[in-house]
Every structure is written in structure tokens, then in C-alpha cells.
Coordinates of C-alpha atoms in Angstrom, one line a residue:
Chain A
X184 CA 0.1 0.0 0.4
X185 CA 1.6 3.3 -1.2
X186 CA -0.5 6.3 -0.7
X187 CA -2.3 6.1 2.5
X188 CA -3.5 9.5 3.6
X189 CA -3.4 10.7 6.7
X190 CA -7.5 11.2 6.9
X191 CA -7.8 7.3 5.8
X192 CA -5.3 6.7 8.6
X193 CA -7.0 8.2 11.4
X194 CA -10.4 6.9 10.0
X195 CA -9.6 3.2 10.1
X196 CA -8.2 3.7 13.5
X197 CA -10.8 5.7 14.9
X198 CA -13.3 3.3 14.0
X199 CA -11.5 0.9 15.9
X200 CA -11.7 2.4 18.6
X201 CA -15.2 3.4 18.4
X202 CA -16.3 -0.1 17.9
X203 CA -14.2 -1.1 20.7
X204 CA -15.9 1.3 23.2
X205 CA -19.2 0.3 22.0
X206 CA -18.7 -3.9 22.1
X207 CA -17.3 -3.0 25.7
X208 CA -20.2 -1.0 26.5
X209 CA -22.5 -3.4 25.1
X210 CA -21.4 -6.0 27.0
X211 CA -22.0 -4.3 30.3
X212 CA -25.4 -3.5 29.2
X213 CA -26.0 -7.3 28.9
X214 CA -24.2 -8.5 31.8
X215 CA -25.5 -5.9 34.4
X216 CA -29.3 -5.9 33.0
X217 CA -29.6 -9.7 33.1
X218 CA -31.6 -9.8 35.8
X219 CA -34.2 -8.2 34.1
X220 CA -35.4 -12.0 32.8
X221 CA -36.5 -15.0 33.6
X222 CA -33.6 -17.7 34.8
X223 CA -35.0 -19.6 31.2
X224 CA -33.1 -16.5 29.1
X225 CA -30.5 -15.8 31.4
X226 CA -27.8 -18.2 30.1
X227 CA -28.9 -16.4 26.2
X228 CA -28.3 -12.7 27.7
X229 CA -24.9 -14.5 28.9
X230 CA -23.7 -15.8 26.0
X231 CA -25.1 -12.2 24.3
X232 CA -22.7 -10.4 26.0
X233 CA -20.0 -13.0 25.2
X234 CA -19.9 -12.5 21.8
X235 CA -19.5 -8.3 22.4
X236 CA -16.6 -8.9 25.1
X237 CA -14.5 -11.1 22.5
X238 CA -15.2 -8.7 19.8
X239 CA -14.3 -5.6 21.8
X240 CA -10.9 -7.6 22.9
X241 CA -10.5 -7.8 19.1
X242 CA -11.1 -4.4 18.2
X243 CA -8.9 -3.7 21.3
X244 CA -5.6 -5.6 19.7
X245 CA -6.9 -4.3 16.3
X246 CA -6.6 -0.8 17.3
X247 CA -3.2 -1.2 18.4
X248 CA -1.9 -3.1 15.7
X249 CA -3.1 -0.5 13.0
X250 CA -1.3 2.0 15.7
X251 CA 1.9 0.5 15.0
X252 CA 1.7 -0.5 11.7
X253 CA 2.0 3.2 10.4
X254 CA 3.2 6.3 11.3
X255 CA 2.4 9.9 10.4
X256 CA 5.5 12.4 9.7
X257 CA 5.7 15.3 8.0
X258 CA 1.9 15.2 6.7
X259 CA 2.5 11.5 5.3
X260 CA 1.6 8.4 6.6
X261 CA 4.6 5.7 6.4
X262 CA 4.4 1.8 7.0
X263 CA 6.4 1.5 10.2
X264 CA 7.4 -2.1 9.0
X265 CA 5.3 -4.1 11.4
X266 CA 2.1 -5.0 9.2
X267 CA -1.3 -4.8 10.3
X268 CA -2.4 -8.3 11.8
X269 CA -5.8 -8.6 10.1
X270 CA -5.9 -12.4 11.7
X271 CA -7.9 -10.7 14.9
X272 CA -10.8 -10.0 12.9
X273 CA -10.8 -13.7 11.6
X274 CA -9.9 -15.1 15.0
X275 CA -12.8 -13.1 16.3
X276 CA -15.7 -14.2 14.0
X277 CA -14.6 -18.1 14.1
X278 CA -15.4 -17.4 17.8
X279 CA -18.4 -15.2 17.9
X280 CA -20.3 -16.1 14.6
X281 CA -21.5 -19.5 16.0
X282 CA -22.2 -17.9 19.2
X283 CA -25.1 -15.3 17.4
X284 CA -26.5 -18.2 16.0
X285 CA -26.9 -20.0 19.2
X286 CA -28.1 -17.1 20.9
X287 CA -30.8 -16.6 18.2
X288 CA -31.8 -20.2 18.9
X289 CA -31.5 -19.9 22.5
X290 CA -34.0 -17.3 22.5
X291 CA -36.9 -18.8 20.5
X292 CA -36.8 -21.7 23.5
X293 CA -37.3 -24.6 20.9
X294 CA -37.5 -28.0 22.2
X295 CA -34.0 -29.6 23.4
X296 CA -33.4 -31.9 20.6
X297 CA -33.9 -29.1 18.2
X298 CA -32.0 -26.6 20.0
X299 CA -29.0 -29.0 20.1
X300 CA -29.1 -30.3 16.4
X301 CA -30.0 -26.9 15.1
X302 CA -27.1 -25.3 16.9
X303 CA -24.7 -27.7 16.1
X304 CA -25.3 -27.3 12.1
X305 CA -25.3 -23.9 12.1
X306 CA -22.4 -23.5 14.2
X307 CA -20.2 -26.2 12.1
X308 CA -21.5 -24.3 9.0
X309 CA -20.5 -21.2 10.0
X310 CA -16.8 -21.8 11.5
X311 CA -16.6 -23.4 7.5
X312 CA -17.6 -20.5 6.2
X313 CA -15.3 -18.0 8.0
X314 CA -12.5 -20.6 7.5
X315 CA -12.9 -20.6 3.9
X316 CA -13.0 -16.9 3.4
X317 CA -9.5 -16.5 5.1
X318 CA -7.2 -17.7 2.5
X319 CA -9.0 -15.4 -0.1
X320 CA -8.7 -12.2 2.3
X321 CA -5.2 -12.6 2.5
X322 CA -4.5 -13.1 -1.0
X323 CA -2.6 -10.8 -3.3
X324 CA -4.2 -12.5 -6.5
X325 CA -7.8 -11.3 -7.1
X326 CA -8.4 -14.9 -8.9
X327 CA -7.8 -16.2 -4.9
X328 CA -10.1 -13.7 -3.2
X329 CA -12.9 -14.9 -6.0
X330 CA -12.8 -18.7 -5.6
X331 CA -12.5 -19.0 -1.8
X332 CA -15.2 -15.9 -1.3
X333 CA -17.4 -18.3 -3.9
X334 CA -16.5 -20.9 -1.6
X335 CA -17.1 -19.5 1.4
X336 CA -20.7 -18.2 0.3
X337 CA -21.8 -22.1 0.0
X338 CA -22.4 -22.8 3.7
X339 CA -23.2 -19.0 3.8
X340 CA -26.1 -20.0 1.7
X341 CA -26.9 -22.9 3.5
X342 CA -27.1 -20.9 6.5
X343 CA -29.3 -18.6 5.3
X344 CA -32.0 -21.3 3.9
X345 CA -31.9 -22.9 7.1
X346 CA -32.9 -19.1 9.3
X347 CA -35.8 -18.7 6.7
X348 CA -37.1 -22.5 6.5
X349 CA -35.9 -24.1 9.2
X350 CA -36.7 -21.6 11.6
X351 CA -39.5 -19.7 9.8
X352 CA -41.9 -22.3 11.1
X353 CA -40.1 -22.5 14.8
X354 CA -40.7 -17.9 14.5
X355 CA -44.2 -18.7 13.5
X356 CA -44.8 -20.2 16.6
X357 CA -43.6 -17.9 18.8
X358 CA -45.6 -15.7 21.3
X359 CA -47.3 -12.6 19.8
X360 CA -45.5 -10.0 21.9
X361 CA -42.1 -11.5 20.3
X362 CA -42.6 -13.0 16.9
X363 CA -42.2 -9.6 15.1
X364 CA -38.7 -8.9 16.9
X365 CA -37.5 -12.4 16.6
X366 CA -38.2 -12.0 12.7
X367 CA -36.3 -8.9 12.8
X368 CA -33.8 -10.1 14.5
X369 CA -33.6 -13.1 11.8
X370 CA -33.7 -10.8 9.4
X371 CA -31.0 -8.5 10.5
X372 CA -29.0 -11.4 10.9
X373 CA -29.6 -12.3 7.2
X374 CA -29.4 -8.7 5.9
X375 CA -26.2 -7.8 7.9
X376 CA -24.4 -10.8 6.7
X377 CA -24.8 -10.2 3.2
X378 CA -22.8 -7.0 3.7
X379 CA -19.6 -9.2 4.5
X380 CA -19.6 -10.7 1.2
X381 CA -20.0 -7.0 -0.2
X382 CA -17.5 -5.7 1.9
X383 CA -15.4 -8.8 1.0
X384 CA -15.5 -8.4 -2.6
X385 CA -14.4 -4.8 -2.7
X386 CA -11.0 -6.4 -2.6
X387 CA -11.7 -8.5 -5.6
X388 CA -13.2 -5.6 -8.0
X389 CA -10.1 -4.0 -8.9
X390 CA -10.2 -0.7 -6.2
X391 CA -6.7 -1.0 -5.3
X392 CA -4.4 -0.3 -1.9
X393 CA -5.3 2.4 0.7
X394 CA -8.9 3.2 -0.6
X395 CA -9.8 -0.7 -0.6
X396 CA -8.6 -1.6 2.9
X397 CA -10.4 1.6 4.6
X398 CA -13.3 0.7 2.7
X399 CA -12.9 -2.6 3.8
X400 CA -11.8 -2.2 7.2
X401 CA -14.6 0.5 7.9
X402 CA -17.5 -1.8 6.2
X403 CA -16.7 -4.8 8.2
X404 CA -16.6 -2.7 11.6
X405 CA -20.2 -1.3 10.9
X406 CA -21.6 -5.1 9.8
X407 CA -20.0 -6.1 13.0
X408 CA -21.7 -3.5 15.1
X409 CA -25.3 -4.1 13.6
X410 CA -24.7 -7.9 13.5
X411 CA -23.5 -8.3 17.3
X412 CA -24.2 -5.2 19.3
X413 CA -27.3 -4.0 17.3
X414 CA -28.3 -7.7 17.1
X415 CA -27.5 -8.3 20.7
X416 CA -30.1 -5.3 21.7
X417 CA -33.0 -7.2 19.8
X418 CA -32.2 -10.6 21.7
X419 CA -32.5 -8.7 25.1
X420 CA -36.1 -7.1 23.9
X421 CA -37.1 -10.4 23.1
X422 CA -36.1 -11.8 26.1
X423 CA -37.4 -9.0 28.0
X424 CA -40.9 -9.4 26.5
X425 CA -41.2 -13.4 26.7
X426 CA -40.1 -13.1 30.6
X427 CA -42.8 -10.4 30.7
X428 CA -45.2 -13.2 28.7
X429 CA -44.2 -16.1 30.9
X430 CA -44.6 -13.7 34.4
X431 CA -48.4 -12.7 33.4
X432 CA -49.0 -16.7 32.7
X433 CA -47.7 -17.0 36.5
X434 CA -44.8 -18.9 35.0
X435 CA -41.4 -18.3 36.5
X436 CA -40.8 -15.2 39.0
X437 CA -38.0 -12.8 37.6
X438 CA -36.2 -11.5 41.0
X439 CA -34.3 -13.9 43.0
X440 CA -30.6 -15.2 41.4
X441 CA -28.4 -13.2 38.8
Chain B
X271 CA 0.7 25.6 17.0
X272 CA 3.6 27.5 18.0
X273 CA 3.7 29.0 21.2
X274 CA 1.8 26.9 23.9
X275 CA 3.2 27.9 26.9
X276 CA 4.2 25.1 29.9
X277 CA 1.1 25.7 31.9
X278 CA -1.4 25.3 28.9
X279 CA 0.3 22.1 28.3
X280 CA 0.1 20.7 31.8
X281 CA -3.5 22.1 32.3
X282 CA -4.9 20.3 29.4
X283 CA -3.2 17.1 30.0
X284 CA -4.3 17.2 33.7
X285 CA -8.2 18.1 32.9
X286 CA -8.2 15.0 31.1
X287 CA -6.9 13.0 33.8
X288 CA -9.3 14.4 36.3
X289 CA -12.1 13.9 33.8
X290 CA -11.1 10.6 33.1
X291 CA -10.8 9.8 37.1
X292 CA -15.0 11.6 37.2
X293 CA -16.1 9.4 34.8
X294 CA -14.9 6.4 35.4
X295 CA -16.1 6.6 39.4
X296 CA -19.5 7.9 38.3
X297 CA -20.0 4.7 36.4
X298 CA -19.3 3.0 39.5
X299 CA -21.5 4.6 41.4
X300 CA -24.5 4.2 39.2
X301 CA -23.9 0.3 38.4
X302 CA -22.9 -0.2 42.4
X303 CA -26.1 1.2 43.4
X304 CA -28.6 0.0 40.6
X305 CA -30.2 -2.0 43.1
X306 CA -31.7 1.4 45.2
X307 CA -34.0 1.6 42.0
X308 CA -37.3 -0.2 41.2
X309 CA -37.0 -2.8 38.3
X310 CA -38.3 -0.4 36.2
X311 CA -35.6 2.0 36.1
X312 CA -33.0 -0.6 36.4
X313 CA -32.3 -0.4 32.3
X314 CA -31.8 3.5 32.6
X315 CA -29.3 3.2 35.4
X316 CA -27.5 0.6 33.2
X317 CA -27.3 3.1 30.5
X318 CA -26.1 6.3 32.7
X319 CA -23.3 4.1 33.7
X320 CA -22.7 3.2 29.9
X321 CA -22.3 6.7 28.8
X322 CA -19.5 7.6 31.5
X323 CA -17.9 4.5 30.6
X324 CA -17.3 5.3 27.2
X325 CA -16.6 9.0 28.0
X326 CA -13.8 7.7 30.4
X327 CA -12.4 5.1 28.0
X328 CA -12.4 8.0 25.9
X329 CA -10.3 10.6 28.1
X330 CA -8.1 8.1 28.9
X331 CA -7.4 7.8 25.5
X332 CA -6.9 12.0 24.8
X333 CA -5.0 12.3 28.2
X334 CA -2.1 9.4 26.5
X335 CA -2.6 10.9 23.0
X336 CA -1.8 14.6 24.4
X337 CA 1.2 13.5 26.4
X338 CA 2.2 11.5 23.6
X339 CA 2.2 14.9 21.0
X340 CA 4.3 17.4 23.3
X341 CA 7.4 17.1 25.2
X342 CA 8.4 19.5 27.3
X343 CA 12.2 20.6 27.3
X344 CA 14.0 23.6 28.8
X345 CA 10.9 25.2 29.9
X346 CA 9.7 24.9 26.0
X347 CA 6.6 22.7 24.8
X348 CA 7.8 21.0 21.7
X349 CA 5.4 18.9 19.1
X350 CA 6.6 15.4 19.2
X351 CA 5.6 15.3 15.7
X352 CA 2.7 12.6 16.7
X353 CA -0.4 14.7 16.1
X354 CA -2.9 14.9 19.1
X355 CA -5.8 13.0 18.0
X356 CA -8.9 15.3 18.8
X357 CA -11.2 12.4 16.9
X358 CA -11.6 10.5 20.2
X359 CA -14.1 13.9 21.6
X360 CA -15.8 12.7 18.6
X361 CA -16.2 9.3 18.4
X362 CA -16.9 9.7 22.2
X363 CA -20.1 12.1 21.1
X364 CA -21.6 10.1 18.5
X365 CA -21.7 7.3 21.0
X366 CA -23.1 9.1 24.2
X367 CA -24.9 11.9 22.9
X368 CA -27.8 9.8 21.5
X369 CA -27.5 7.6 24.9
X370 CA -27.9 10.3 27.0
X371 CA -31.0 11.7 25.3
X372 CA -32.5 7.8 25.8
X373 CA -31.8 8.0 29.2
X374 CA -33.9 11.5 29.6
X375 CA -36.5 9.4 28.2
X376 CA -36.3 5.9 29.3
X377 CA -36.7 7.6 32.9
X378 CA -39.7 9.5 32.2
X379 CA -41.8 6.3 31.6
X380 CA -43.5 7.2 28.6
X381 CA -45.7 4.5 26.8
X382 CA -43.7 2.3 24.7
X383 CA -44.9 3.4 21.4
X384 CA -44.1 7.1 22.6
X385 CA -40.6 6.1 24.0
X386 CA -39.4 4.3 20.9
X387 CA -40.4 7.1 18.2
X388 CA -38.8 9.8 20.6
X389 CA -35.7 7.9 21.3
X390 CA -35.3 7.2 17.8
X391 CA -35.9 10.5 16.4
X392 CA -33.7 12.6 19.0
X393 CA -30.7 10.1 18.5
X394 CA -30.9 10.3 14.5
X395 CA -30.6 14.1 15.3
X396 CA -28.1 14.0 17.8
X397 CA -25.9 11.9 15.4
X398 CA -26.4 14.3 12.6
X399 CA -25.3 17.4 14.7
X400 CA -22.5 15.6 15.8
X401 CA -21.3 14.2 12.2
X402 CA -22.2 17.5 11.1
X403 CA -19.8 19.6 13.4
X404 CA -16.8 17.5 12.9
X405 CA -15.6 18.9 9.7
X406 CA -15.6 22.3 11.2
X407 CA -13.8 21.1 14.1
X408 CA -10.8 19.9 12.2
X409 CA -11.0 22.9 9.0
X410 CA -7.7 25.0 9.5
X411 CA -9.6 27.6 7.5
X412 CA -11.9 29.8 10.0
X413 CA -15.1 30.1 7.2
X414 CA -15.2 26.1 7.0
X415 CA -15.8 26.1 11.0
X416 CA -18.6 28.7 10.8
X417 CA -20.2 26.8 7.9
X418 CA -20.3 23.5 9.7
X419 CA -21.2 24.7 12.8
X420 CA -23.8 26.3 11.4
X421 CA -25.2 23.3 10.0
X422 CA -24.3 21.1 12.8
X423 CA -26.7 23.9 15.1
X424 CA -29.6 22.9 12.5
X425 CA -30.1 19.3 14.6
X426 CA -29.0 20.7 17.4
X427 CA -32.2 23.5 17.5
X428 CA -34.3 20.8 16.8
X429 CA -33.5 18.8 19.7
X430 CA -33.8 21.5 21.8
X431 CA -37.2 22.4 20.2
X432 CA -38.4 18.6 21.1
X433 CA -37.0 18.8 24.5
X434 CA -39.2 22.1 25.3
X435 CA -42.4 21.5 23.2
X436 CA -42.6 17.6 22.5
X437 CA -41.8 16.5 26.4
X438 CA -42.7 19.4 28.5
X439 CA -46.4 17.8 28.0
X440 CA -44.8 14.6 29.2
X441 CA -43.1 16.3 31.9
X442 CA -46.2 18.2 33.4
X443 CA -47.3 14.3 33.8
X444 CA -44.4 13.2 35.9
X445 CA -45.4 12.6 39.7
X446 CA -45.3 15.8 41.9
X447 CA -41.8 14.5 43.7
X448 CA -39.8 13.8 40.6
X449 CA -41.0 16.6 38.3
X450 CA -39.0 19.4 39.5
X451 CA -36.1 17.5 39.0
X452 CA -36.8 16.1 35.4
X453 CA -37.4 19.8 34.5
X454 CA -33.8 20.2 35.8
X455 CA -32.7 17.4 33.8
X456 CA -33.9 17.9 30.7
X457 CA -32.7 22.2 31.5
X458 CA -29.3 21.4 31.9
X459 CA -29.4 19.4 28.8
X460 CA -30.4 22.6 27.1
X461 CA -28.3 24.7 28.9
X462 CA -25.2 22.8 28.5
X463 CA -25.4 21.9 25.4
X464 CA -25.4 25.3 24.5
X465 CA -22.1 25.6 26.1
X466 CA -20.6 23.3 23.1
X467 CA -21.2 25.6 20.3
X468 CA -20.0 28.4 22.5
X469 CA -16.8 26.8 22.8
X470 CA -16.7 25.5 19.3
X471 CA -17.1 29.0 17.9
X472 CA -14.3 30.3 19.9
X473 CA -12.1 28.4 17.5
X474 CA -13.9 30.5 14.5
X475 CA -13.7 34.1 16.2
X476 CA -9.7 34.8 15.7
X477 CA -8.6 33.5 18.6
X478 CA -5.4 31.5 17.5
X479 CA -3.3 28.6 18.4
X480 CA -2.4 27.4 22.0
X481 CA -5.0 30.2 23.6
X482 CA -8.1 28.7 21.5
X483 CA -6.5 25.1 21.7
X484 CA -6.6 25.1 25.5
X485 CA -10.0 27.0 25.7
X486 CA -11.5 24.5 23.6
X487 CA -10.3 21.3 25.0
X488 CA -11.1 22.6 28.5
X489 CA -14.4 23.8 27.7
X490 CA -15.6 20.7 26.0
X491 CA -14.0 18.9 29.1
X492 CA -16.2 20.8 31.4
X493 CA -19.4 20.5 29.6
X494 CA -18.9 16.6 29.1
X495 CA -18.5 16.5 33.2
X496 CA -21.9 18.6 33.1
X497 CA -23.7 16.4 30.8
X498 CA -22.8 13.2 31.3
X499 CA -21.7 12.6 35.3
X500 CA -23.8 15.8 36.7
X501 CA -26.6 14.8 34.5
X502 CA -26.3 11.0 35.5
X503 CA -26.2 11.6 38.9
X504 CA -29.6 14.0 38.2
X505 CA -31.3 11.1 36.5
X506 CA -30.2 8.6 39.2
X507 CA -32.2 10.7 41.8
X508 CA -35.4 11.1 39.8
X509 CA -35.2 7.2 39.1
X510 CA -35.0 7.1 43.4
X511 CA -38.1 9.5 44.1
X512 CA -39.7 7.3 41.2
X513 CA -39.0 4.2 42.6
X514 CA -40.2 5.5 46.0
X515 CA -43.2 6.5 44.9
X516 CA -43.9 3.4 43.0
X517 CA -43.2 1.4 46.5
X518 CA -45.4 3.5 48.8
X519 CA -48.6 2.8 46.1
X520 CA -47.9 -0.9 46.3
X521 CA -46.0 -1.4 43.0
X522 CA -42.7 -3.6 42.3
X523 CA -40.5 -4.1 45.2
X524 CA -37.0 -2.8 44.8
X525 CA -34.9 -5.2 46.5
X526 CA -34.3 -8.7 45.3
X527 CA -32.4 -9.0 41.5
X528 CA -29.7 -7.0 40.6

């Protein structure tokens, strides 16, 4: 990369710092407010916070790696020789993307057997999707980026299919209060996840160097904020509404243990 | 900036450090004392602490960035060549200002629909206000500062209008005990927020270099302490009074779950 502007350098850096602060805040929110839902939903809220915690950690690392990779002197950006470490992003995704799918399934309170089989299948597909994408992300040849990008799309499309056809039934059985929100959470997952391959292929369409890097890093960061923190808030709201419904129908009480 | 005095350098630095310590302390206060309010107000108090947490993080970064940007040698301040990163301040505002408005709306306990619509509208306006202000903040030309400053005032004035006209009704329906405090919180928001454009335009009235930087940095820091920490204490007091009223009328009990 030869020509990153000072503005591009700062913009990517501050987006990492901004994302770190919001992921950390989201984690605190989920865990501190966990007592607001009935015990049936507390593990879900704990996991929601795990996702944002792991993301906060990796964005902290990315910020430091970014600041260490470049120096601004005399109004120009120079590489320090220590390359920016993009593996933190993929390490983050391998850990958090399966957990995101588990969140969505857990908050639906499906029968135990179905929960386990769906969560396992979707998690395996998610890991496969990310592992297949990585060789393309770091490849210098555009053709390699296309090949692994397309390979990675196969498990991705399978996940989308599962979320619509497989979970469609389960969603229609959710309580009235929560059904709309569950549908929104499912749709947010699918829409935002389609944004990742769009960003990914920015690196394969001829845009080059600093501009591509800036778009890719900021694009992924925005997508992560939506897919993890905003999605988590939706999961939290679903859990609160379903807890209220449970209490109205004389089920478990909310108070007691955290 | 050619002529920052040693005193100015230390004053700005220590104000960042001071602000970090108070924001961190405020966060601890809100979260530790969260059990003092009824469950209806706990999410509000959690969010109050998120605002001060995010602010604490950004003041920590600003302190480090400031200390790294200058060196004192032989009684004079020299730039190290690594510029002070003022983007932390705007990254902080983009995250916290919408949350501050959400706090104020949540503590009022309006009907769910109204809460969601008001919170969404005010949050969008707040983000717009800050994003429009940034290009002027970093511009070297005074005219650019004026233009973006004035553009940023449009969503700002809309927010003020909403807080007075839209929320005026809602405030008059607050319980007797809390009405005065809610009015104070609303007024504090508006008065302190008017202080930000005043500081902003200091950079546009001919004051130059080190003096302007010192006034701007310390001015924003004082405004942030009032708008986030002091405002948060008001929100906490409102929540405590409304919790007491709830308990007197035989509503939810406060103790139990965190």
C-alpha cells in the first residue's frame, strides 16, 4: 500500500477505537441487566455479552496493531514495517459467529433436541464459512479472493436457507409479543451478513491499495456493530418481552438469583 | 501551533486525567447503586453508566494522546511530531449523546410506542449534529468552521425544540416528587449543550493557536462532566424518587435481583 492519506489512516483507527468502546459498553449492558429476564433466558443474555466481549477484545487489539503499523510524519503516512494484523478479525469471527446463531436459537426456546441439533449444524457451517473465506482475504491475487469468496458463500447460503425455511416454522410459533422482534432479529442477521461478502468482494473488483483497505476495514466494523451489538439488543428485547409473557402466565418469577 | 506554554500543556493534560477519574467513578456509582431503584428503572441506570464508561475510555485515550503529542524540554513545549488525536472526542459524542437523550426519555416512563419513536428521532438528530460539526472542528479555514458549525446547529435546535415542546407535556405529567428534577435534567441538557457551540465557535473568532486549543479542550471537558456525570446523578435521583413513589403505591419491590 503506497498512498494512504492521513485522513484514511485516522478514520480506520478511530473506527476500531469507537467499535471497541461500543462493544465493551454493550457487554456491560447485557450482563448488568441480565437480572431483568427470567432464569429461562439468562444463559442467552450471558452469551449475548460473550459475543460483544470477544469482539471488544479483538477491536482493542486491532486498534493497537493499526496504530503500530503506520506513522504520520510531515503530513504523510508511512508504514513502520510491522504489518497490520488482520487475523484478529477472523479469530473474532470464528469465535463469535457460531455464538450469534446460538443466541438466536436459544432465545426461541425450541424443544431441547431441536435446539442442540440446529445449534450444532449452524455452528459448524459458520466456522466453515469463515475458515474458507480467510485464504481469499489475505491473497494478493484477485482470482484467489474470488475462488475462496465463492467457496465461503456455500455454507453462508446454507445458513440463510436454514434461517428462513427451518426456523420460519419456529418463528411463527413465537408468542405474539415477541414474534415481530424475532423476525427482525432473523432478518437483521441475514441482511447484515450479506453486507460482509459485499465488503469482501470490494477487494476483488479492481479497487486497490489504501482506498480498498479503508472501505474493507470500516465496512466490516459497521457490519460487526450491527451484527453483534445491535443484534444483541434485539435479543435482549425479545428475552424481556418473553419474560413478561412468562410472568403474566404465572410462570417463573423474575427476581431472585442473578 | 507554535507557542503553547508549559502551563497550558499541563492544564489540558491534567483536565483530561481529572475527567477520566470522575467519569470512571460515576460509572462505578451508578452500577453499584443500581439495586436502589425498582426494576422499572434499572435499565435506565445501566445506560447512565454506559455513557460515563464510554466517556472514561475516551478521556483515557485523549490523555495518552496529549502526553504523546508534546514534550517539555528546557522550559518550552515542543511537538513530538505525533499529532494529538482529537477524533476520540467526536467518537465519544457519537456514541454517548444519543444515549444521554435515551436516558432522559427512559426515566420518564412514557408509553412504549412514544418511547421508541422519540428515542429514535432524537438519536438520529444527535448523530447528525455531531457528524456535521466534525469537518468544521478539524478545518484550518475559519469560514469552514462557521459553515459546519451552523449546519450542526440545525439538528441541535430541533432537539432543543423537541425537549421543550414535545417533552413539555410529558414532564407536566410526571409525579409531583420528580417533576422538578425532570425539569432540571431537561434544562441542564439544554443549557450545557448550548455551551458546546460557544466553545466550538471560539475556534472561529480569531483567537488563535495555543490559547484557542486550551480554551476548547478545557471547555469541552467541563461541558462533558456536566452533561454526562452531573446529568447522570440527576437521572439517578429521579429514578430513586420515582421508585419510592412506586413502592408507596404498592408497586414493584426494589430489593431482590440486580
